XYZ file of C-alpha atoms in Angstrom:
726
model
C 12.574 71.656 -24.225
C 13.527 68.155 -25.372
C 13.057 65.225 -23.005
C 16.139 64.066 -21.064
C 18.007 61.234 -22.758
C 19.488 58.311 -20.838
C 23.267 57.881 -20.684
C 24.715 55.889 -23.544
C 26.138 52.596 -22.344
C 28.767 50.924 -24.423
C 28.397 47.225 -25.193
C 31.522 45.093 -24.766
C 31.071 41.406 -25.467
C 31.996 38.978 -22.707
C 31.183 35.330 -23.403
C 30.211 32.949 -20.599
C 30.212 29.230 -21.476
C 28.895 26.331 -19.394
C 27.477 22.917 -20.247
C 27.727 23.538 -23.973
C 25.812 26.827 -23.724
C 27.328 30.226 -24.449
C 25.862 33.533 -23.333
C 27.146 36.874 -24.590
C 27.051 39.502 -21.850
C 27.438 43.033 -23.176
C 27.497 44.859 -19.841
C 29.750 42.800 -17.586
C 32.346 45.579 -17.842
C 30.190 47.599 -15.424
C 31.342 45.298 -12.597
C 34.646 47.151 -12.171
C 33.772 49.994 -9.821
C 37.432 50.975 -9.648
C 37.102 52.040 -13.291
C 36.419 55.813 -13.425
C 34.327 55.264 -16.539
C 31.958 53.048 -14.520
C 31.608 55.645 -11.767
C 31.012 58.359 -14.351
C 28.313 56.222 -15.950
C 26.586 55.527 -12.618
C 26.709 59.216 -11.741
C 25.170 60.035 -15.105
C 22.403 57.516 -14.426
C 21.588 59.263 -11.159
C 21.476 62.600 -12.946
C 19.170 61.202 -15.644
C 16.859 59.648 -13.036
C 16.715 62.921 -11.118
C 15.768 64.819 -14.253
C 13.211 62.339 -15.548
C 11.461 62.134 -12.143
C 11.772 65.808 -11.208
C 8.009 66.182 -11.421
C 7.629 63.655 -8.601
C 9.605 65.788 -6.159
C 6.559 67.588 -4.675
C 4.933 64.241 -3.924
C 8.182 62.917 -2.443
C 8.431 65.969 -0.205
C 4.822 65.556 0.874
C 5.247 61.870 1.750
C 8.487 62.580 3.625
C 6.726 65.241 5.684
C 3.824 62.865 6.358
C 6.222 60.235 7.710
C 8.017 62.870 9.762
C 4.816 64.373 11.153
C 3.463 60.974 12.197
C 6.718 59.971 13.924
C 7.604 60.967 17.465
C 11.100 62.103 16.552
C 12.305 62.557 20.108
C 11.628 59.125 21.550
C 13.321 56.199 23.213
C 13.374 52.419 23.177
C 12.055 50.360 26.073
C 14.967 49.906 28.520
C 16.441 46.401 28.449
C 18.085 44.986 31.542
C 21.515 43.383 31.457
C 23.311 42.745 34.725
C 22.644 45.656 37.052
C 21.876 48.260 34.397
C 19.023 49.236 32.098
C 20.161 49.988 28.542
C 18.119 51.986 26.024
C 18.453 54.287 23.021
C 17.141 57.797 22.578
C 16.188 59.354 19.255
C 16.318 63.135 19.043
C 14.426 65.386 16.655
C 16.679 66.470 13.809
C 19.264 63.746 14.511
C 19.837 60.841 12.122
C 21.074 58.293 14.642
C 20.281 57.055 18.159
C 21.989 57.978 21.419
C 22.775 54.892 23.507
C 22.265 55.298 27.266
C 21.951 53.412 30.532
C 20.824 53.840 34.161
C 21.428 51.602 37.214
C 18.821 48.933 37.961
C 17.125 48.136 41.250
C 18.397 44.908 42.808
C 16.738 44.624 46.235
C 13.043 44.332 45.352
C 10.659 41.669 44.138
C 11.018 40.195 40.660
C 8.310 42.522 39.424
C 10.052 45.546 40.953
C 13.559 44.579 39.843
C 12.463 43.923 36.292
C 10.211 46.939 35.838
C 11.995 49.352 33.462
C 12.655 52.850 34.807
C 10.350 55.637 33.738
C 12.238 57.561 31.085
C 10.590 60.435 29.262
C 11.533 61.356 25.687
C 13.884 64.316 25.676
C 14.246 64.334 29.470
C 17.395 63.037 31.194
C 16.897 60.824 34.250
C 18.884 60.586 37.435
C 22.146 58.693 37.001
C 21.702 58.419 33.225
C 24.958 57.861 31.350
C 25.424 58.364 27.626
C 27.546 55.473 26.399
C 27.566 56.265 22.686
C 26.141 59.225 20.798
C 25.979 57.747 17.305
C 25.436 61.206 15.796
C 28.699 62.477 17.272
C 30.560 59.325 16.234
C 29.174 59.531 12.684
C 29.644 63.253 12.098
C 32.690 62.881 9.828
C 31.687 59.578 8.210
C 30.016 59.236 4.774
C 27.955 56.332 6.115
C 27.181 54.974 9.560
C 25.716 51.682 10.666
C 25.979 50.420 14.220
C 26.678 46.692 14.180
C 27.116 45.015 17.539
C 26.389 46.762 20.845
C 27.569 44.476 23.617
C 27.790 45.746 27.223
C 29.642 43.606 29.727
C 27.569 41.689 32.287
C 29.164 43.721 35.091
C 28.715 47.012 33.202
C 32.418 47.871 33.147
C 32.964 47.739 29.389
C 31.107 48.264 26.130
C 32.073 46.662 22.819
C 30.500 48.094 19.667
C 31.213 47.915 15.937
C 30.698 50.427 13.129
C 30.363 50.127 9.356
C 31.497 53.417 7.810
C 30.846 52.667 4.114
C 27.873 50.317 3.762
C 29.939 47.267 2.772
C 29.183 45.471 6.074
C 32.848 45.464 7.063
C 32.867 46.650 10.657
C 35.529 48.172 12.872
C 35.379 46.957 16.475
C 35.648 49.550 19.249
C 35.819 49.348 23.043
C 34.574 51.860 25.598
C 35.458 51.910 29.280
C 32.122 52.657 30.950
C 33.730 53.487 34.303
C 36.234 56.079 33.011
C 33.927 57.057 30.106
C 36.842 56.774 27.687
C 36.960 55.279 24.192
C 39.929 52.906 24.160
C 42.606 53.003 21.459
C 42.105 49.269 20.966
C 40.336 48.426 17.671
C 39.900 45.457 15.328
C 39.318 46.001 11.603
C 37.184 44.004 9.152
C 34.996 42.336 11.744
C 31.773 40.664 10.615
C 28.494 41.703 12.247
C 27.545 40.098 15.547
C 30.599 40.363 17.810
C 30.044 40.129 21.590
C 31.857 40.122 24.908
C 32.267 36.853 26.789
C 30.360 36.823 30.108
C 33.514 37.624 32.116
C 34.294 40.590 29.782
C 37.939 39.588 29.450
C 37.598 38.658 25.785
C 35.581 39.377 22.658
C 34.176 36.683 20.385
C 33.948 37.777 16.766
C 33.668 36.460 13.230
C 35.700 37.360 10.160
C 34.790 36.862 6.515
C 36.817 35.570 3.582
C 37.303 37.329 0.239
C 33.806 36.297 -0.859
C 32.408 37.897 2.328
C 31.462 34.544 3.831
C 31.937 34.359 7.618
C 34.457 31.556 7.964
C 36.405 32.030 11.217
C 35.409 32.490 14.855
C 38.135 34.334 16.737
C 38.743 35.273 20.341
C 40.342 38.595 21.218
C 41.725 38.985 24.726
C 41.218 42.552 25.881
C 44.428 44.530 26.141
C 46.334 42.452 23.595
C 47.066 42.925 19.899
C 44.467 41.636 17.445
C 47.384 40.043 15.571
C 47.541 37.472 18.368
C 43.834 36.610 18.380
C 43.127 32.893 18.601
C 41.112 31.162 15.879
C 38.525 29.072 17.726
C 36.991 27.572 14.594
C 37.758 27.667 10.882
C 35.170 26.658 8.281
C 36.810 25.879 4.905
C 33.604 24.713 3.170
C 32.518 27.608 0.926
C 28.870 26.503 1.140
C 28.725 26.905 4.933
C 27.973 30.066 6.934
C 29.676 30.333 10.318
C 28.288 32.063 13.403
C 28.466 32.082 17.187
C 26.317 33.127 20.134
C 26.096 32.831 23.906
C 23.698 30.249 25.301
C 20.658 31.507 27.212
C 22.178 30.289 30.499
C 25.476 32.038 29.642
C 27.407 28.845 30.297
C 28.620 28.120 26.781
C 29.607 29.448 23.400
C 27.508 27.960 20.593
C 29.422 27.685 17.313
C 27.108 27.047 14.375
C 28.186 26.248 10.826
C 25.351 25.696 8.400
C 23.386 26.532 5.298
C 19.715 26.423 4.339
C 19.649 22.616 4.471
C 21.820 21.354 7.352
C 23.883 22.435 10.350
C 26.781 21.460 12.596
C 26.919 22.918 16.106
C 29.547 22.806 18.843
C 28.720 23.584 22.476
C 31.839 25.010 24.112
C 31.690 25.844 27.853
C 33.357 29.203 28.431
C 35.556 27.554 31.030
C 36.960 25.336 28.249
C 37.595 27.923 25.535
C 41.359 27.684 25.961
C 41.324 23.943 25.283
C 38.634 23.783 22.595
C 39.785 22.351 19.274
C 38.083 21.568 15.974
C 38.337 17.833 16.574
C 35.724 18.177 19.303
C 32.437 16.314 18.928
C 29.582 18.311 17.379
C 26.044 17.798 18.632
C 25.087 16.314 15.240
C 27.715 15.973 12.531
C 27.075 17.677 9.202
C 27.279 14.322 7.436
C 23.817 13.538 8.836
C 22.350 16.448 6.805
C 20.189 17.597 9.725
C 19.199 21.225 10.214
C 19.049 22.004 13.925
C 19.644 24.455 16.761
C 20.579 23.772 20.377
C 20.217 25.351 23.809
C 21.978 23.997 26.932
C 19.804 23.541 30.030
C 20.680 22.350 33.534
C 17.983 20.358 35.355
C 18.674 19.279 38.944
C 22.422 19.752 38.398
C 22.330 17.537 35.298
C 23.308 19.091 31.965
C 21.098 18.527 28.903
C 20.577 19.975 25.474
C 17.347 21.176 23.943
C 17.603 20.298 20.239
C 15.238 21.670 17.615
C 15.840 19.434 14.579
C 14.271 18.401 11.269
C 15.388 14.768 11.067
C 12.334 12.925 9.700
C 10.372 15.985 10.848
C 10.100 18.508 8.024
C 8.545 21.168 10.288
C 11.000 20.320 13.091
C 10.698 18.635 16.459
C 11.977 19.798 19.848
C 13.686 17.186 22.022
C 15.576 16.949 25.303
C 18.890 15.114 24.985
C 22.092 14.476 26.945
C 25.358 15.925 25.727
C 26.693 13.740 22.880
C 29.573 11.424 23.710
C 30.241 10.193 20.172
C 29.165 10.793 16.587
C 27.048 7.627 16.478
C 23.867 9.368 15.382
C 21.487 6.400 15.689
C 22.576 5.692 19.249
C 22.286 9.356 20.148
C 18.773 9.626 18.692
C 17.638 6.762 20.901
C 18.304 8.986 23.933
C 16.110 11.873 22.780
C 12.867 12.668 24.588
C 10.209 14.657 22.715
C 9.420 18.077 24.168
C 7.236 19.349 21.326
C 6.473 16.771 18.670
C 6.441 17.352 14.940
C 3.193 18.561 13.394
C 2.301 19.110 9.766
C 0.526 22.385 10.584
C 3.075 23.915 12.985
C 6.632 24.936 12.122
C 8.844 24.902 15.238
C 11.449 27.628 14.806
C 13.499 27.498 18.009
C 13.609 27.358 21.791
C 15.184 29.317 24.625
C 14.929 29.682 28.403
C 13.802 32.106 31.057
C 14.482 31.626 34.758
C 11.205 29.721 35.136
C 10.040 28.577 31.700
C 10.870 27.004 28.409
C 10.024 29.372 25.535
C 9.298 27.973 22.072
C 8.941 30.038 18.903
C 6.643 28.429 16.352
C 4.527 29.304 13.356
C 0.948 28.145 12.936
C -1.276 29.100 9.988
C 1.278 31.739 8.870
C 1.319 33.373 12.324
C 4.508 33.605 14.405
C 3.692 32.773 18.041
C 5.322 32.027 21.412
C 4.571 29.013 23.597
C 5.539 28.583 27.268
C 5.972 25.580 29.555
C 7.300 25.552 33.143
C 10.818 24.185 33.633
C 9.333 21.899 36.266
C 7.655 19.986 33.445
C 10.981 19.731 31.647
C 12.486 18.262 34.845
C 9.719 15.676 34.935
C 10.408 14.802 31.305
C 14.079 14.236 32.130
C 13.000 11.621 34.683
C 10.155 9.956 32.784
C 8.073 10.351 29.632
C 6.017 13.256 30.897
C 4.237 15.211 28.152
C 4.670 18.962 28.396
C 1.705 21.338 28.330
C 2.199 24.677 26.566
C 0.295 27.932 26.898
C 0.296 31.317 25.168
C -0.198 34.859 26.466
C -3.831 35.858 25.955
C -5.443 39.013 24.660
C -4.385 39.364 21.029
C -7.327 40.020 18.753
C -5.886 40.975 15.352
C -6.613 38.449 12.617
C -3.056 38.744 11.290
C -0.256 39.426 13.730
C 3.344 38.621 14.647
C 4.425 37.681 18.147
C 8.221 37.569 18.151
C 10.740 37.073 20.929
C 12.860 40.122 21.780
C 14.818 38.793 24.744
C 14.902 35.956 27.253
C 17.586 34.820 29.638
C 17.934 31.952 32.054
C 18.685 34.424 34.858
C 15.571 36.533 34.254
C 11.941 35.803 35.190
C 10.662 38.022 32.378
C 10.373 37.340 28.653
C 10.136 40.338 26.369
C 8.431 40.118 23.007
C 6.997 42.394 20.375
C 3.486 42.205 19.003
C 2.855 43.640 15.561
C 0.002 43.701 13.098
C -0.379 45.293 9.685
C -2.470 48.209 10.990
C -1.698 48.059 14.730
C 1.389 49.962 15.940
C 4.149 47.810 17.409
C 3.743 46.932 21.071
C 6.490 45.782 23.434
C 5.363 43.423 26.198
C 7.040 41.976 29.254
C 5.594 38.609 30.183
C 6.150 36.924 33.562
C 5.149 33.333 32.673
C 5.328 32.145 36.293
C 2.449 34.454 37.209
C 0.919 34.860 33.737
C 1.391 38.608 34.117
C 1.473 40.421 30.751
C 2.577 44.052 30.889
C 2.477 46.485 27.991
C 5.707 48.475 28.156
C 5.231 50.567 25.031
C 3.143 51.036 21.925
C 4.837 52.856 19.063
C 3.269 56.315 19.046
C 1.719 57.560 15.814
C 1.097 61.292 15.843
C -1.712 63.182 14.160
C -5.231 61.877 13.706
C -4.187 58.220 13.354
C -6.539 55.547 14.636
C -6.120 51.848 13.992
C -9.902 51.733 13.499
C -9.436 53.725 10.285
C -7.682 50.772 8.632
C -8.327 47.091 8.145
C -6.212 44.035 7.365
C -7.379 40.519 6.580
C -6.540 37.277 4.782
C -7.650 36.223 1.314
C -6.463 33.271 -0.769
C -5.485 33.123 -4.435
C -5.096 29.958 -6.507
C -1.805 29.090 -8.174
C -1.489 27.471 -11.603
C -1.356 24.024 -9.976
C -4.276 24.733 -7.645
C -2.164 25.533 -4.573
C -3.832 28.126 -2.342
C -1.655 31.224 -1.798
C -2.290 33.320 1.339
C -2.578 37.066 0.795
C -2.505 39.854 3.355
C -4.839 42.669 2.298
C -4.812 46.104 3.930
C -6.603 49.356 3.139
C -8.618 52.187 4.606
C -11.612 50.841 6.502
C -13.881 53.373 4.789
C -12.739 52.483 1.260
C -15.650 51.834 -1.079
C -15.072 48.202 -2.008
C -17.685 48.299 -4.740
C -15.410 50.575 -6.783
C -11.989 49.730 -8.307
C -8.827 50.979 -6.595
C -5.073 50.875 -7.299
C -3.048 48.051 -5.726
C 0.580 47.787 -4.670
C 1.501 44.103 -4.618
C 4.559 43.175 -2.571
C 6.454 39.878 -2.314
C 9.690 38.114 -1.477
C 9.479 34.303 -1.583
C 13.012 33.015 -0.826
C 15.222 31.600 1.941
C 12.193 30.494 4.007
C 11.806 34.142 5.032
C 8.248 34.975 6.019
C 6.659 38.328 5.261
C 5.111 38.628 8.698
C 2.671 41.377 9.688
C 4.558 44.520 10.641
C 3.233 48.003 11.163
C 4.695 50.754 9.010
C 4.063 54.456 9.467
C 5.211 55.145 5.905
C 2.653 52.706 4.488
C -0.147 54.949 5.780
C 0.754 57.433 3.033
C -0.293 54.815 0.496
C -3.433 53.669 2.305
C -4.651 57.226 2.846
C -4.450 57.817 -0.900
C -6.796 54.929 -1.592
C -4.127 52.354 -2.427
C -4.755 48.743 -1.395
C -1.544 47.144 -0.146
C -1.262 43.401 -0.764
C 1.467 41.058 0.468
C 1.603 37.807 -1.494
C 2.920 34.984 0.716
C 4.233 32.972 -2.202
C 6.110 29.672 -2.150
C 9.775 29.994 -1.275
C 8.900 31.840 1.923
C 8.210 30.132 5.235
C 4.674 31.253 6.023
C 3.092 27.789 5.718
C 5.958 25.681 7.027
C 9.085 24.086 5.647
C 7.366 22.475 2.665
C 6.132 25.902 1.562
C 9.776 26.880 1.316
C 10.935 23.676 -0.346
C 8.328 24.082 -3.103
C 9.846 27.440 -4.015
C 13.583 26.715 -4.135
C 16.078 25.028 -6.474
C 14.216 23.188 -9.269
C 10.870 24.427 -7.905
C 11.867 28.109 -7.960
C 9.500 29.069 -10.761
C 6.583 28.443 -8.404
C 7.600 31.655 -6.641
C 7.147 33.706 -9.795
C 4.025 32.018 -11.134
C 2.426 32.310 -7.675
C 3.046 36.066 -7.819
C 1.455 36.359 -11.261
C -1.463 34.192 -10.109
C -1.936 36.611 -7.219
C -2.155 39.459 -9.713
C -4.759 37.569 -11.758
C -6.810 36.933 -8.625
C -6.671 40.591 -7.640
C -7.534 41.775 -11.145
C -10.714 39.665 -11.003
C -11.996 41.497 -7.907
C -14.439 44.375 -8.323
C -12.463 46.478 -5.842
C -9.253 46.324 -7.914
C -8.426 48.500 -10.899
C -6.578 45.954 -13.054
C -4.907 48.781 -14.986
C -3.325 50.144 -11.804
C -1.544 47.219 -10.196
C 2.067 48.008 -9.301
C 4.656 45.622 -7.847
C 7.592 46.025 -5.499
C 10.217 43.808 -3.860
C 13.820 43.892 -2.694
C 16.944 41.704 -2.888
C 15.638 38.201 -3.725
C 12.288 39.980 -3.931
C 13.901 42.107 -6.645
C 14.613 38.906 -8.558
C 10.908 38.178 -8.115
C 10.045 41.541 -9.652
C 12.374 41.015 -12.606
C 11.140 37.486 -13.308
C 7.509 38.569 -12.969
C 7.991 41.397 -15.455
C 9.444 38.972 -17.972
C 6.468 36.648 -17.510
C 3.664 39.204 -17.655
C 4.796 42.816 -18.180
C 1.382 43.807 -19.502
C -0.281 43.200 -16.128
C 1.460 46.041 -14.284
C 1.437 49.823 -14.313
C 4.821 50.205 -12.561
C 7.531 48.273 -10.735
C 10.148 49.135 -8.117
C 12.995 46.640 -7.686
C 15.074 47.402 -4.591
C 18.691 46.131 -4.550
C 17.462 43.457 -6.983
C 19.170 40.080 -7.447
C 18.432 40.169 -11.172
C 21.629 38.632 -12.588
C 21.484 35.570 -10.369
C 23.010 33.053 -12.767
C 26.128 35.123 -13.492
C 26.661 35.671 -9.774
C 26.143 32.071 -8.680
C 28.422 30.778 -11.454
C 31.335 32.666 -9.884
C 32.161 31.287 -6.411
C 34.751 34.048 -5.973
C 32.010 36.667 -5.837
C 30.661 37.576 -2.391
C 28.344 34.919 -0.939
C 27.918 33.112 -4.291
C 28.881 29.612 -3.138
C 26.507 29.908 -0.194
C 23.664 30.379 -2.658
C 24.052 26.877 -4.106
C 21.898 25.455 -1.300
C 19.117 27.886 -2.196
C 19.142 27.870 -6.001
C 21.198 24.789 -6.904
C 24.742 24.596 -8.248
C 24.738 25.559 -11.952
C 28.475 24.901 -12.208
C 28.123 21.178 -11.564
C 24.580 20.573 -12.795
C 23.498 21.255 -16.372
C 19.890 20.806 -15.238
C 20.247 23.566 -12.654
C 22.049 25.755 -15.176
C 19.302 25.400 -17.776
C 16.566 25.880 -15.182
C 18.115 29.046 -13.763
C 18.806 30.427 -17.208
C 15.133 29.990 -18.041
C 14.022 32.413 -15.306
C 16.878 34.703 -14.284
C 15.660 38.243 -15.120
C 18.723 39.576 -16.935
C 18.698 36.784 -19.519
C 14.975 36.605 -20.247
C 13.983 40.150 -21.168
C 11.563 40.190 -24.104
C 11.149 42.741 -26.931
C 7.667 43.779 -25.763
C 6.257 46.754 -23.877
C 7.279 46.833 -20.206
C 5.790 49.127 -17.556
C 7.798 51.949 -15.955
C 10.590 50.379 -13.893
C 12.843 51.820 -11.193
C 15.845 49.796 -10.002
C 17.176 51.146 -6.715
C 20.606 50.057 -5.490
C 23.757 51.039 -3.547
C 27.360 51.179 -4.680
C 28.773 49.377 -1.630
C 26.189 46.625 -1.306
C 28.055 43.378 -0.605
C 24.989 41.129 -0.836
C 23.655 42.145 -4.237
C 26.303 44.017 -6.207
C 25.227 47.289 -7.794
C 26.297 45.806 -11.134
C 23.250 43.515 -11.261
C 20.609 46.268 -11.476
C 22.989 48.404 -13.568
C 23.337 45.635 -16.179
C 19.634 44.824 -15.989
C 18.561 48.395 -16.689
C 20.996 48.650 -19.600
C 19.745 45.379 -21.085
C 16.123 46.394 -20.596
C 16.708 49.586 -22.554
C 18.427 47.650 -25.318
C 15.766 44.935 -25.613
C 12.269 46.036 -24.658
C 9.824 47.632 -27.065
C 10.690 51.286 -27.647
C 7.156 52.296 -26.706
C 8.025 51.409 -23.109
C 8.934 54.051 -20.565
C 12.711 54.248 -20.108
C 13.769 52.028 -17.170
C 15.508 54.009 -14.426
C 18.523 53.308 -12.222
C 18.848 55.090 -8.869
C 22.061 54.351 -6.992
C 23.111 55.435 -3.520
C 26.822 56.192 -3.855
C 27.448 55.954 -0.072
C 25.254 53.060 0.947
C 24.886 49.330 1.411
C 22.212 46.659 1.098
C 19.781 48.753 3.136
C 20.446 51.963 1.201
C 21.788 55.131 2.792
C 22.241 55.477 6.540
C 20.185 57.444 9.016
C 16.436 57.545 9.585
C 15.773 60.711 7.580
C 17.691 59.243 4.653
C 15.591 56.077 4.893
C 12.373 58.102 4.981
C 13.393 59.985 1.849
C 14.236 56.679 0.135
C 10.785 55.309 0.998
C 9.162 58.524 -0.193
C 11.037 58.236 -3.491
C 9.819 54.677 -4.082
C 6.238 55.471 -3.117
C 6.112 58.627 -5.224
C 7.309 56.669 -8.258
C 4.578 54.070 -7.734
C 1.830 56.609 -7.010
C 2.726 58.723 -10.022
C 2.290 55.785 -12.364
C -0.939 54.863 -10.636
C -2.206 58.288 -11.611
C -2.224 59.691 -8.081
C -1.838 63.503 -8.274
C 1.790 64.542 -7.849
C 0.804 67.401 -5.576
C 0.169 64.781 -2.924
C-alpha cells in the first residue's frame, strides 16, 4: 500500500509591502474560515495526520490510560469560604466537567474553627450540600464548554457565571438564584472573561471586547434590567491598552486597570461612588508617566491609604504606602510615598494584598515564586513614622525548585490560602494563619498507583548563552536513571511576556519520565524567572536572545554524557510555538522531533494588521513594525514563517484549534504549508492537527485534554525511538 499523501494546497500570491520591502505570501487565502474550501482543506489535513500517525495510536491509548489510572477521577477541590458558605467543585468519574457545590459555614466559633473547611469525601454528598451548577448537564448539548467566571454573591443569594460554548473566548453571562434554585432568563452575550458581582449583589461588573478582541469597556449591569441599558464605567480607546477590573481585597472599591507590558493607569472607585464615577477622575498614576504598577486600598486607624507596587526607577519594583492622590502632579505625589519593601536587584516584587491581620507580598527570588508576610500593625507604624517592616515566610518547604503562589486572601479573613508545587511533588493546598504562624495542609493532589515522589528528582543546572549569560535549566527524571548512559530529552520553553515557567507537578509528565525521558525546562530570556531585566533582554529588539538561548541550552545538553544528542525533541505553545519555529530555522539538525502547540509562527503578518485580534496590543512586546523599519526588519529576520530554509527539518507536528482567538489557526496552517514547499524533500512531512471545536487551550473537558497530551507525547516518543506499544 502506498504511503498517504498530504493534501495539495494551492498557492495564491498575496503581496505585503512595508518600508520598501515586499513579501509574497502564497497561503494567506487560508485565513478565510468562512470559505468552504478552507474548511475542506483543514479537514483533509486532519485526515492525513490521522493516517500518517495511525501507528502511534496504541501508544496514545496507553498514555491516556496511564494518566487516567493515576488520577483520582472522583475528587473535589478544597472548599473556599465566601461569606457564610463554603464553595467547592466535585469531579466525577466518567464526567468531563466539574460539579459546583456549596455548604453553609460555621460562624460562631474561633477563627480556626470558622475557617476550617468542612470534611467532604469524594463521591459522598454532605449534609446541606447544594449543587449550584452541574457543568456536565449544562454542557450536554454544546460542542464546546468552558466555564469563565464563577461569582457567588457575598450573601449567598445569587450566582453569576459565564460560559464559552465555542472556544473563541466570547462568553455568555448567566445568573442563578441560589435561594429558589432557578436559572434566571436574564443573560448578557459577548462578555469577556472575568465578570463578577459587586459586593451588594445588585449589579454585575463586566468587560467587553472590541472587534480585535481587546477588552476596551468596563460596564455595569444592574440586575433585573435590560443589558441594553448597561452603563459604561470606563472606555479605553487606545488600541495598545488592555482593560480590566477587580474588587479590592477590602471589598471597598472597584479597581479599573488599563495597561500593557510597559505601563499602567489605575482608578480606585469606591463602590459607593460608582454612580458618579466619570473618566475625568484622577488616576493613581497617569499613563503619561510610563510607570507599571498595581494598587491595593488599605485602611489604617480609619485613615485610607494605597499600597502601590511600582517600577519607577525600580526595575524589579518597589512597594510603597501612599495617600490617595489629589492631583496628577507625579513628583509631589512621589514625595509622600513611604517604602514598605524596597527595590532589590535580586528580588522581583510582583504584588501585594491583605488578610485580616497581615500584609501579603508576592515576590520572586532566584527564580522561585514566594510569599512574604508582615503584620498590619507594622504597616500602621509606618504610616506614623519611618518604621521598617520585617517580613517572614512560612517554613517547612524543602524542594530545591518550587512555586509558592497565592490562591486567596481577603481583608475580612484571618487565613491566607496558597498552593505549593514542585516539579516532582504533587500540588499541595495550604491554609496559613499568619497571626499564629499556623500552617495547615488542606490537600495534596492524590496520585494513584505505585507513585512515590522519591522515585523522581528535579534540580537546577545552568547553560551558557552565546554572550556568556547563564541560563537556568530545570532538569527532571527518574531518580534511578543511569546518568552514565545517554538518554532522550524533551526540551520545553516559552520565553515571552515576562511569564515564568514555574515548577508545577504534572501527572501526565510521569509517562515521559517512566520511559527514561529527561524533561528539561529552559528558563530563557523573555520570561520573568530572573527578574524584570531577564524579560527586557528577551523582548523587542532583543527578542533573538530567546531563540539563541534555547539553542544554547540544546548545545549544553548535548555535551552531557547523560544526553543522547540524537534524541533531543522540543516542544512549546503559543509564543512558545514561535520559539519552536524560530529554533527549527536556526538549527533543525539538532532535533529529532518538534511539537508546536497553537504556535505564533506568522508573527509579523499578524502584528502588521491592527484589525486582527490582539495585534495592536502586541506592539509593546515585539515592537511596532508598521511605524519602525528597524522593528520590521528585525522581526522579519526571525519570524518562523518567513525564514524556513531548504534543508532537512525533523518531524514536526503543529497542533491548533479552529476557534482560537489568540493565535489564529491560519498561522500554523500557513506554516505547515510553507514548510512542505520549502524544506528538503528528505524531511518527514510536517503535520497539522486542528481541533475543529476548540480554542487556545484545545478541546474542552478533562478527558479531551488528556487525549491531546497523549497525542503530543506519543508523537515525541515515537520519534525518540520509544516502542509504540508503550
